[in-house]
mmCIF file of C-alpha atoms in Angstrom:
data_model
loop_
_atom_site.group_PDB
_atom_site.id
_atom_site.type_symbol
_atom_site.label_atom_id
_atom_site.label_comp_id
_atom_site.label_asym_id
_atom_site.label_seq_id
_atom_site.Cartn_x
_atom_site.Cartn_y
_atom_site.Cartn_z
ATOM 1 C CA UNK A 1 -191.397 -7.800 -9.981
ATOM 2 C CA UNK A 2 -194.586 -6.241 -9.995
ATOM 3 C CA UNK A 3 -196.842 -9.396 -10.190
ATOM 4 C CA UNK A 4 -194.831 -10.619 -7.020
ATOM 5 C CA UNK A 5 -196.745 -10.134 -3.507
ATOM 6 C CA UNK A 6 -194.761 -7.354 -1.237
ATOM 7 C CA UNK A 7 -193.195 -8.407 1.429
ATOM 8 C CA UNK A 8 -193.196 -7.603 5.428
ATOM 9 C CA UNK A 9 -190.380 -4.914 4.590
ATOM 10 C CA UNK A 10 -189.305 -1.243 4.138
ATOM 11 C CA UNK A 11 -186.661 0.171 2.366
ATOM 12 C CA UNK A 12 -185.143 3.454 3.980
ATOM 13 C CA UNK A 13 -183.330 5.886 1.316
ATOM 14 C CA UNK A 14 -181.493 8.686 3.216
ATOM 15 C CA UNK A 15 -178.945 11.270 1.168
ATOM 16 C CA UNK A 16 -176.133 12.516 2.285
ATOM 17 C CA UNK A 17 -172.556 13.189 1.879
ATOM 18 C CA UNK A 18 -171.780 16.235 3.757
ATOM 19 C CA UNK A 19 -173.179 15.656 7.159
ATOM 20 C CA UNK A 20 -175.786 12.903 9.131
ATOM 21 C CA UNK A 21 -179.106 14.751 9.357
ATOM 22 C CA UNK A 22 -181.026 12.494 6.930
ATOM 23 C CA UNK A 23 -179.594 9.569 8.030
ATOM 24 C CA UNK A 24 -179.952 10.340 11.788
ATOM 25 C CA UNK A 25 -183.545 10.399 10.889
ATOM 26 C CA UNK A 26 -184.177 7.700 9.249
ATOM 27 C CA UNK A 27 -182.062 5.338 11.235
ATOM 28 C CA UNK A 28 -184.320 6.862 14.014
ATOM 29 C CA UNK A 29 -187.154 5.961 12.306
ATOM 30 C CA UNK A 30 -185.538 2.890 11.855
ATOM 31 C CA UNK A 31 -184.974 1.506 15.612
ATOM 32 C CA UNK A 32 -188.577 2.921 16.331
ATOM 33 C CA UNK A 33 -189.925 0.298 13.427
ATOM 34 C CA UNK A 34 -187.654 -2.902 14.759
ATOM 35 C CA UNK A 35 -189.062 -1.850 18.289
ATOM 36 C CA UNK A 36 -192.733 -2.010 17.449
ATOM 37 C CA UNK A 37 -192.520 -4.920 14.447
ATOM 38 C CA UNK A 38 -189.754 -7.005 14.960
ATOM 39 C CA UNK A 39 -190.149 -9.162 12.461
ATOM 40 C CA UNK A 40 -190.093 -6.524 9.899
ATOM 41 C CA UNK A 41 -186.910 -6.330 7.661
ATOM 42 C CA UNK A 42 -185.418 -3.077 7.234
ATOM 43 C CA UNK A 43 -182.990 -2.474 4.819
ATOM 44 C CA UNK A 44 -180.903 0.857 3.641
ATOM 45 C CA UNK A 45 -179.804 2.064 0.397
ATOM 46 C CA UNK A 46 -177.919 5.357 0.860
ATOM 47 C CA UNK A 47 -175.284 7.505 -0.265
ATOM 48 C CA UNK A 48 -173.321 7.359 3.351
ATOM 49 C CA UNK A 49 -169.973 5.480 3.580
ATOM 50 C CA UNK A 50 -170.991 5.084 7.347
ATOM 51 C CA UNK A 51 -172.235 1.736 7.112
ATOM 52 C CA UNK A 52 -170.772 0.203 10.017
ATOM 53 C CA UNK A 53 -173.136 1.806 12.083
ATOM 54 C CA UNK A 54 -176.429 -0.003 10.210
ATOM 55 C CA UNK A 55 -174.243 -3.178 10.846
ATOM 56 C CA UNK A 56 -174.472 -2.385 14.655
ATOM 57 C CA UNK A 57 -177.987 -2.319 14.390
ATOM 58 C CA UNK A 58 -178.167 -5.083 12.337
ATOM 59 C CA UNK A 59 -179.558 -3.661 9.170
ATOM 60 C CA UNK A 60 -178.945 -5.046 5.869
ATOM 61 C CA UNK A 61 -177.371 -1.865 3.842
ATOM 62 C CA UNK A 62 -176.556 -0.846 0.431
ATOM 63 C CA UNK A 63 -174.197 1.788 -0.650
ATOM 64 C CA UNK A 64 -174.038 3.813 -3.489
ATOM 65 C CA UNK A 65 -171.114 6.755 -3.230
ATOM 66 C CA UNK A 66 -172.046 10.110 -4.149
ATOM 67 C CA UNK A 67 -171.636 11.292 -7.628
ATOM 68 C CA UNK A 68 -168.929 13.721 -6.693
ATOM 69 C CA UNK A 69 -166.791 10.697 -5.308
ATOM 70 C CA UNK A 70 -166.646 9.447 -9.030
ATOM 71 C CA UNK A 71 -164.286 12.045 -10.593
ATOM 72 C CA UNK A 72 -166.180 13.227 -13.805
ATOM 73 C CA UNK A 73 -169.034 11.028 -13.956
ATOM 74 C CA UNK A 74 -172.174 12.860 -15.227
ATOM 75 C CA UNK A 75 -175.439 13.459 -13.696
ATOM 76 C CA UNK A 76 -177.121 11.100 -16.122
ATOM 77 C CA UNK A 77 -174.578 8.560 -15.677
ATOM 78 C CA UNK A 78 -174.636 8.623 -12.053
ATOM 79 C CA UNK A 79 -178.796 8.466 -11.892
ATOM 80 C CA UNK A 80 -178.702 5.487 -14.535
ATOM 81 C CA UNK A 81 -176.548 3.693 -11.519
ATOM 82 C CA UNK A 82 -178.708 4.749 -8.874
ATOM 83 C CA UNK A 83 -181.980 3.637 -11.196
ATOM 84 C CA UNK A 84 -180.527 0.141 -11.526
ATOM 85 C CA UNK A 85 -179.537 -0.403 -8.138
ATOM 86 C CA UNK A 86 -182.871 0.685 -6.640
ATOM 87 C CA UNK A 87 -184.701 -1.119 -8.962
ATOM 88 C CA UNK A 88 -182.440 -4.822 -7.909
ATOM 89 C CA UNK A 89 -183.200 -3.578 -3.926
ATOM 90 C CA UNK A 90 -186.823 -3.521 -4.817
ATOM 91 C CA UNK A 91 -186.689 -7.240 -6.942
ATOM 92 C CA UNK A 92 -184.719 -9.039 -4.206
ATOM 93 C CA UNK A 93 -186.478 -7.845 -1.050
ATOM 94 C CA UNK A 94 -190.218 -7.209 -2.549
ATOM 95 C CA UNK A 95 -191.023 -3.949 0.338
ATOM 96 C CA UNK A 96 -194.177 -2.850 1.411
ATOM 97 C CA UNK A 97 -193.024 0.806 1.866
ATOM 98 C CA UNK A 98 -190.251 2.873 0.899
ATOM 99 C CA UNK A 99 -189.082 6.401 2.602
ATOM 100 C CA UNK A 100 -186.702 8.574 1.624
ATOM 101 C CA UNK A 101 -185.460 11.637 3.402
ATOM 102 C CA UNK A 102 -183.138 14.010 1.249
ATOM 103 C CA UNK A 103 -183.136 17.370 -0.032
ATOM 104 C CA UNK A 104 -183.305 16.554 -4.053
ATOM 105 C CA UNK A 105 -184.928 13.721 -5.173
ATOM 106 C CA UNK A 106 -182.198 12.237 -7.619
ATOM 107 C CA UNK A 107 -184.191 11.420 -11.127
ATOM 108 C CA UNK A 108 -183.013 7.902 -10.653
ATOM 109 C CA UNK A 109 -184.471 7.439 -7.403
ATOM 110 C CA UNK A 110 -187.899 8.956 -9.093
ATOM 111 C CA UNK A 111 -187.839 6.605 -12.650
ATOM 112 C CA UNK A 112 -187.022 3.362 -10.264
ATOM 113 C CA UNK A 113 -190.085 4.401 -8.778
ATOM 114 C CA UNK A 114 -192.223 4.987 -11.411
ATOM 115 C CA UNK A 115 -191.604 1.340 -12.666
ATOM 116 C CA UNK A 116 -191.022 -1.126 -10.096
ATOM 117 C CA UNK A 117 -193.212 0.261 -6.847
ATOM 118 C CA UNK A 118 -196.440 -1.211 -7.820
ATOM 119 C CA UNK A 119 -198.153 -1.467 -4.297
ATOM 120 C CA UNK A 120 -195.510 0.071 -1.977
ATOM 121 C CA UNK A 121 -196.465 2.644 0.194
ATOM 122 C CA UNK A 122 -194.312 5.733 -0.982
ATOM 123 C CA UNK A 123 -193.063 8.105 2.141
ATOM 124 C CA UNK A 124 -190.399 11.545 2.019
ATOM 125 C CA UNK A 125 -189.524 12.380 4.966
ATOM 126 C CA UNK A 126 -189.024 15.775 3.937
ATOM 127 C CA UNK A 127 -187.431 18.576 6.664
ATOM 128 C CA UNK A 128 -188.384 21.981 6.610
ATOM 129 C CA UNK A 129 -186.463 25.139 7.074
ATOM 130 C CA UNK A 130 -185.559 25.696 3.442
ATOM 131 C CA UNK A 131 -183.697 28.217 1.984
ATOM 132 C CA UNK A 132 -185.783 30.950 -0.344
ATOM 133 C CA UNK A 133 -182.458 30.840 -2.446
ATOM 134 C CA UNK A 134 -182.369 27.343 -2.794
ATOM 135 C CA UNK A 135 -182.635 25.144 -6.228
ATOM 136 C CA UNK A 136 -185.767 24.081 -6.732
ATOM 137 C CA UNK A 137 -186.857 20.370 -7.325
ATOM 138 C CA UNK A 138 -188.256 18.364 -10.251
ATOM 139 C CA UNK A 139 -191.580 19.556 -11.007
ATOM 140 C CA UNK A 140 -193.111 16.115 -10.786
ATOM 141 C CA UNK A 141 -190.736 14.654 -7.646
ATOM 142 C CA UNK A 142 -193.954 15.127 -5.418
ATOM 143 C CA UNK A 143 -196.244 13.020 -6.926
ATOM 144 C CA UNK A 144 -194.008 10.216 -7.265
ATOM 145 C CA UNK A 145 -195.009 9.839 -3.481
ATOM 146 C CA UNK A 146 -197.919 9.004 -1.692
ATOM 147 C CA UNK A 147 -197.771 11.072 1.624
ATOM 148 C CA UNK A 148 -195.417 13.484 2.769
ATOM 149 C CA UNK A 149 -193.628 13.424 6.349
ATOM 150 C CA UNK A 150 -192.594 16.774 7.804
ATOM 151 C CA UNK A 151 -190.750 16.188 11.020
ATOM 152 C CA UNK A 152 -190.879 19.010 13.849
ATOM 153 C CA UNK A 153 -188.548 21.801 13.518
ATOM 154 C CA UNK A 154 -188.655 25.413 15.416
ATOM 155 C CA UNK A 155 -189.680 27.541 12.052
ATOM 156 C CA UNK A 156 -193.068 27.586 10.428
ATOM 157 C CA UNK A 157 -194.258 25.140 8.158
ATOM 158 C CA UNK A 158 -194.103 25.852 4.078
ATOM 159 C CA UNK A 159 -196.041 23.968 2.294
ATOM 160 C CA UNK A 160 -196.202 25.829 -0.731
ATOM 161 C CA UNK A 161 -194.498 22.839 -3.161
ATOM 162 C CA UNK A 162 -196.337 20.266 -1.446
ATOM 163 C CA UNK A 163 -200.240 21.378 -1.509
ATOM 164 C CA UNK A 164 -200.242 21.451 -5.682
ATOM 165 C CA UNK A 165 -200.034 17.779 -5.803
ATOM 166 C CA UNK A 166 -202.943 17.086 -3.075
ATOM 167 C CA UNK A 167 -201.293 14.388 -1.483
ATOM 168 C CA UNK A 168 -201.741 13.606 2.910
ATOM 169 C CA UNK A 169 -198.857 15.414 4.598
ATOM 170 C CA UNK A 170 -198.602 14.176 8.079
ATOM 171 C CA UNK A 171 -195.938 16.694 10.805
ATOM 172 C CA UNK A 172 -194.580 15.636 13.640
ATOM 173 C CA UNK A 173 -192.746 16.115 16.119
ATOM 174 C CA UNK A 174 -188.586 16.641 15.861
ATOM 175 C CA UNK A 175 -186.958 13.531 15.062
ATOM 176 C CA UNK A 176 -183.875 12.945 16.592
ATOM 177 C CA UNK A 177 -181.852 9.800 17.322
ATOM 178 C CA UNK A 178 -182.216 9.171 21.415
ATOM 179 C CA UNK A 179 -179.633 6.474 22.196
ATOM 180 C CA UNK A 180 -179.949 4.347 25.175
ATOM 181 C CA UNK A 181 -176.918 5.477 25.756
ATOM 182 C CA UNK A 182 -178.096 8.999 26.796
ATOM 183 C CA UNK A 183 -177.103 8.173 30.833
ATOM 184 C CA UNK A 184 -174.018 8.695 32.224
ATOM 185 C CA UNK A 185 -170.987 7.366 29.856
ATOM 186 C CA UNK A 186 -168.064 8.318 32.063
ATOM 187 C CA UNK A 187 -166.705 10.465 29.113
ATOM 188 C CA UNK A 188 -164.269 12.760 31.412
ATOM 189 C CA UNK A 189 -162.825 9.924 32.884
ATOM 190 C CA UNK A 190 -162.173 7.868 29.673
ATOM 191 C CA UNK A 191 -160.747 11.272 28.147
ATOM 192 C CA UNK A 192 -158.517 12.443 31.396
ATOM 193 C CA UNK A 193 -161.105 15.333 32.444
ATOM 194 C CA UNK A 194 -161.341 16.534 35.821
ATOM 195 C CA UNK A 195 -164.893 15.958 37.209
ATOM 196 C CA UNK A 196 -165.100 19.218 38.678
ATOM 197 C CA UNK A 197 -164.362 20.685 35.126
ATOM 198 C CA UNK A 198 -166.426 23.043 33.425
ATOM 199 C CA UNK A 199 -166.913 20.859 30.349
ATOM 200 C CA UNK A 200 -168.185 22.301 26.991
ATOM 201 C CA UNK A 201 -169.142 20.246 23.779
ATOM 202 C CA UNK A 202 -167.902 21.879 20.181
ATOM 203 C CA UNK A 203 -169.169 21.230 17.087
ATOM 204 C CA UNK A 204 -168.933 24.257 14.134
ATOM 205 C CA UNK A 205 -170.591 23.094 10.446
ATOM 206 C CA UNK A 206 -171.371 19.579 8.834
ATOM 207 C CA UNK A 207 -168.938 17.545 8.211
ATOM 208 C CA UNK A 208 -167.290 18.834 4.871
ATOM 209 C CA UNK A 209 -169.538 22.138 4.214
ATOM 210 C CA UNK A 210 -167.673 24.448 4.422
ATOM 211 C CA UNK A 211 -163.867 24.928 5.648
ATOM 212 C CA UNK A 212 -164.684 25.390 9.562
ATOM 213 C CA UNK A 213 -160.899 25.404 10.426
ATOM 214 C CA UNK A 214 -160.224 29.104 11.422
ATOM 215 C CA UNK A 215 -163.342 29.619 13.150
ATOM 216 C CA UNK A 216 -163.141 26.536 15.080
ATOM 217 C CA UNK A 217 -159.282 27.107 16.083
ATOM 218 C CA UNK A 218 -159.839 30.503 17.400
ATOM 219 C CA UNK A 219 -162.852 29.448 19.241
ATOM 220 C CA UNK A 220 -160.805 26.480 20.702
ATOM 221 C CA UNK A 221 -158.158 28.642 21.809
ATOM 222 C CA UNK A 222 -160.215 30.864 23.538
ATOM 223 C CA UNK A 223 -161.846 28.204 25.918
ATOM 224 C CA UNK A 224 -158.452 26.523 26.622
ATOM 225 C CA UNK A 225 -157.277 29.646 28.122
ATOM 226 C CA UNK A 226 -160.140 29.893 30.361
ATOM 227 C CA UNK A 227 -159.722 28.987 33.897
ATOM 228 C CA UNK A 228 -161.237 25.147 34.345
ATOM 229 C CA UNK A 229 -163.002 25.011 30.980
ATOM 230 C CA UNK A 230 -162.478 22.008 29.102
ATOM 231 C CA UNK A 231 -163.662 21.478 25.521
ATOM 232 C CA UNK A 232 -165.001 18.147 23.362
ATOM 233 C CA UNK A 233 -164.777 18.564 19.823
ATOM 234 C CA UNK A 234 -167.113 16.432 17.422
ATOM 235 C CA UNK A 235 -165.415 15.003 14.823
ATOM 236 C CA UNK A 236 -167.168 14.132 12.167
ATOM 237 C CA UNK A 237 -167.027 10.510 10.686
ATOM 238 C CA UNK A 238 -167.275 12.285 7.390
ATOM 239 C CA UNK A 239 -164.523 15.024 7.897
ATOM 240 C CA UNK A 240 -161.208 14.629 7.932
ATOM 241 C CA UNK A 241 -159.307 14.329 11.251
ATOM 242 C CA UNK A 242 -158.792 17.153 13.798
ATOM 243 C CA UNK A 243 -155.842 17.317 15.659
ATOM 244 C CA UNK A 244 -155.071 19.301 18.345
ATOM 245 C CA UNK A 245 -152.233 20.828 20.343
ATOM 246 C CA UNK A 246 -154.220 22.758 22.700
ATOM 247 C CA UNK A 247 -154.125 21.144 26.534
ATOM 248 C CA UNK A 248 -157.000 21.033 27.676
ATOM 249 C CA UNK A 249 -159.360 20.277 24.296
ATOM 250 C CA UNK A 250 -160.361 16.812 23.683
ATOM 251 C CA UNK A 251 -161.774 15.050 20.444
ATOM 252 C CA UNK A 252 -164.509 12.514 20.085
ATOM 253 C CA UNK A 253 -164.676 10.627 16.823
ATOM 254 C CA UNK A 254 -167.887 8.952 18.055
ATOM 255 C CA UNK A 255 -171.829 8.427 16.676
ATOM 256 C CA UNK A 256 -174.514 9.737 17.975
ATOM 257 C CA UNK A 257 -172.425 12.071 20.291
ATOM 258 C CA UNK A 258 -175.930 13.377 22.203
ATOM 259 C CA UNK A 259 -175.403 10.001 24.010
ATOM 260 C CA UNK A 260 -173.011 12.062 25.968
ATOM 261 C CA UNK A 261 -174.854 15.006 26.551
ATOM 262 C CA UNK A 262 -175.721 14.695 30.407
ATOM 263 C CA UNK A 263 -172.260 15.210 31.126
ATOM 264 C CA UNK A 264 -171.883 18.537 29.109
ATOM 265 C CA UNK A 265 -172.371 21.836 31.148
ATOM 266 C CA UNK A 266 -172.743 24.034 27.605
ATOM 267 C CA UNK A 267 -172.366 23.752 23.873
ATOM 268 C CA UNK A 268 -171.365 25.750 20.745
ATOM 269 C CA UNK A 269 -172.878 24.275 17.876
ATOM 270 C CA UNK A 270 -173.602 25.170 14.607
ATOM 271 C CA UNK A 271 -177.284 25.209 13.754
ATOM 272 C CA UNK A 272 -178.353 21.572 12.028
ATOM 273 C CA UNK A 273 -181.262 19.863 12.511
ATOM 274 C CA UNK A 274 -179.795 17.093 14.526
ATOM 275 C CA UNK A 275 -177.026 19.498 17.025
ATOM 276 C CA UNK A 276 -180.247 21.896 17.210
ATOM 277 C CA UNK A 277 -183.119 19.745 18.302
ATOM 278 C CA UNK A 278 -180.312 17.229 20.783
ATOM 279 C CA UNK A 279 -178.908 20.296 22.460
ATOM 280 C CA UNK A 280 -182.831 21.806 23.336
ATOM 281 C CA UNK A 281 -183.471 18.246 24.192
ATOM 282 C CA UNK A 282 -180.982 18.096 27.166
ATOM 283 C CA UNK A 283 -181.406 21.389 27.927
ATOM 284 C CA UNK A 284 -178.116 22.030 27.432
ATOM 285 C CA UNK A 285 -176.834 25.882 27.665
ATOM 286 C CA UNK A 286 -175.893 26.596 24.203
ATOM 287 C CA UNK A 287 -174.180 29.375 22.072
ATOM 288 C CA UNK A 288 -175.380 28.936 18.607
ATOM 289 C CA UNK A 289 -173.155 29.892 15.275
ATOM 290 C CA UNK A 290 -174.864 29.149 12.334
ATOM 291 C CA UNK A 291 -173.890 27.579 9.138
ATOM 292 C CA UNK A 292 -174.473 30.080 6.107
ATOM 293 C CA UNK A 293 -172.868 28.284 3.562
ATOM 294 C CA UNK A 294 -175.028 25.498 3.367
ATOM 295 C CA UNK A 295 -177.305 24.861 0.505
ATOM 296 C CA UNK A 296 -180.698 24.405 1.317
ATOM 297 C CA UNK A 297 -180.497 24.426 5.350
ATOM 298 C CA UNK A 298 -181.561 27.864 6.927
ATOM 299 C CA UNK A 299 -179.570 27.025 9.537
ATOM 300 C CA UNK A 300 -179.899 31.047 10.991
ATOM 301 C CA UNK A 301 -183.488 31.330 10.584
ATOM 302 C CA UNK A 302 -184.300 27.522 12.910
ATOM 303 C CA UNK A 303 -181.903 29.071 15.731
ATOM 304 C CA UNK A 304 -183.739 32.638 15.746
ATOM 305 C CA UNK A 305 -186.736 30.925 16.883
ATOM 306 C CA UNK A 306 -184.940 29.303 19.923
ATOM 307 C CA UNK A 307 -183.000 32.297 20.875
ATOM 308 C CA UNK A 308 -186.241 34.787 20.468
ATOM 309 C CA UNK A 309 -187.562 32.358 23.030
ATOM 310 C CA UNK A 310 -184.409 32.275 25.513
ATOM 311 C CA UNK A 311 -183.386 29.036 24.711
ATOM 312 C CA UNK A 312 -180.232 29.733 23.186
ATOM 313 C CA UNK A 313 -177.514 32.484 22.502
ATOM 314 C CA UNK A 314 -177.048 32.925 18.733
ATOM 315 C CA UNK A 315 -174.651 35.086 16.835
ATOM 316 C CA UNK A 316 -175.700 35.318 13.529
ATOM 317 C CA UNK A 317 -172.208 36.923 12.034
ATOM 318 C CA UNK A 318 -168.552 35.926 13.097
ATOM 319 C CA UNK A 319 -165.840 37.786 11.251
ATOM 320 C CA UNK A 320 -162.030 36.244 11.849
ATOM 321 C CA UNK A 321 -159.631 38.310 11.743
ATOM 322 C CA UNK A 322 -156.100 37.064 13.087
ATOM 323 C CA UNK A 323 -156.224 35.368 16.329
ATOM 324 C CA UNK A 324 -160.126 36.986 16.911
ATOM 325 C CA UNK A 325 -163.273 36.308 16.282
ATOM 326 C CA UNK A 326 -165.855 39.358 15.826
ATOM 327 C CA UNK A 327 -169.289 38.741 16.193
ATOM 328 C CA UNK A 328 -172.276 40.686 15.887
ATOM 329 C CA UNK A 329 -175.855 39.647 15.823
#
């Protein structure tokens, strides 16, 4: 493999499991690539089941499932799967570059590439807003890469890890996913919602974080007794399904929902990279409740900066009690 010539194509690695932030990224990253080299391949190896939406784009795709879908299987087990897997993508389609955008760089993502990318270009894509708490990474994932990426985000820059291994790191600014889509959709009339609704867009924690349930059910209830409010929940294509007895709620089971943004008069989002940057994006009036329980997002500490500047309402702690919600900044 590594006396073969590289070929006019980049391999895209984004982890995930509980939510889309890596992969919005990089499939972001993705359409901007096709747009300005067509002729490029781009293929995907990832850890998200949501497939069909590379297929949309027409991107080949490979899928490995998480190592918590497997039961019992070890770490070392799992990263000997992911080792040989990445190490076939690499033989059959010969890239020029590889970028991966995660959190922890899985050790058999980091021995594939110590043996088989002999001239590729090696690129994380690697977001900021870190917890202090977090688990920290292999001591040599760095310099397994040639450059680091550090797209935009509202909190300061820490580049603490990254400086020791004097490799380029290259910010810019937020990546999200813009759809063409981002006009008009007619969303309240393919949903039954009056057009001179006040129409609000829901979406509390990633996919399967953290049990959102309570929290999300009292703060449903509350805007279907309002007077003319309507709500959209997100569903996520990684949670499990949402249902709903409440009349005037709605659910959309859709990807990217931003798409559908222009027709939203406010939000209440949790605070991920993706919701976070789309909702500032649209200007889109927005009461923020961020995520605490995830592991390495600072979810509270990326909202501050938007509500310190008036962009955003955020209530740092909700208590639930009964039928209530307390919250306190």
């Amino acid at each position: 493999n590594s006396q073969l010539k590289p070929r006019n194509c980049i391999v895209l690695f984004p982890t995930n499991g509980v939510g889309f932030g890596h992969f919005t990224r990089l499939l972001s990253v993705a359409r901007s690539l096709k747009k300005n080299s067509p002729e490029t391949e781009i293929v995907f190896f990832t850890t998200m089941p949501t497939l069909h939406v590379l297929a949309d784009e027409g991107i080949v795709a490979y899928h490995m499932p998480g190592r918590y879908r497997y039961g019992d299987m070890s770490a070392s087990d799992w990263n000997g799967i992911c080792e040989e897997m990445l190490t076939l993508i690499f033989t059959i389609h010969r890239p020029k570059a590889f970028i991966f955008d995660g959190a922890f760089p899985y050790r058999g993502m980091l021995n594939s590439l110590k043996t088989n990318s002999q001239g590729i270009l090696k690129i994380w894509l690697r977001r900021g807003a870190i917890k202090k708490s977090s688990k920290g990474i292999p001591v040599d994932s760095i310099g397994h890469f040639n450059a680091i990426i550090r797209p935009g985000d509202s909190v300061s820059d820490e580049f603490s890890e990254e400086t020791k291994h004097n490799i380029p790191i290259l910010r810019t600014n937020p990546i999200i996913l813009v759809s063409d889509g981002s006009k008009d959709e007619g969303i309240r009339g393919r949903m039954g919602i009056p057009s001179e609704a006040l129409l609000g867009y829901v979406q509390l924690g990633a996919g399967k974080i953290n049990d959102i349930t309570s929290e999300l059910g009292i703060t449903l209830d509350y805007l279907n007794r309002q007077d003319g409010v309507y709500s959209v929940v997100g569903e996520s294509m990684l949670g499990g399904r949402i249902s709903s007895n409440h009349e005037k709620v709605r659910i959309l089971r859709d990807y990217p929902n931003s798409r559908y943004f222009k027709e939203f008069d406010f939000a209440i989002i949790a605070g991920g990279y993706n919701s976070f940057h789309e909702v500032l994006s649209h200007s889109l009036p927005t009461v923020c409740f961020p995520n605490h329980s995830t592991g390495r997002d600072d979810q509270y500490s990326r909202a501050l900066e938007a509500s310190n500047l008036g962009k955003m309402i955020v209530v740092k702690n909700r208590t639930v009690d009964g039928s209530d919600i307390y919250l306190t900044e």
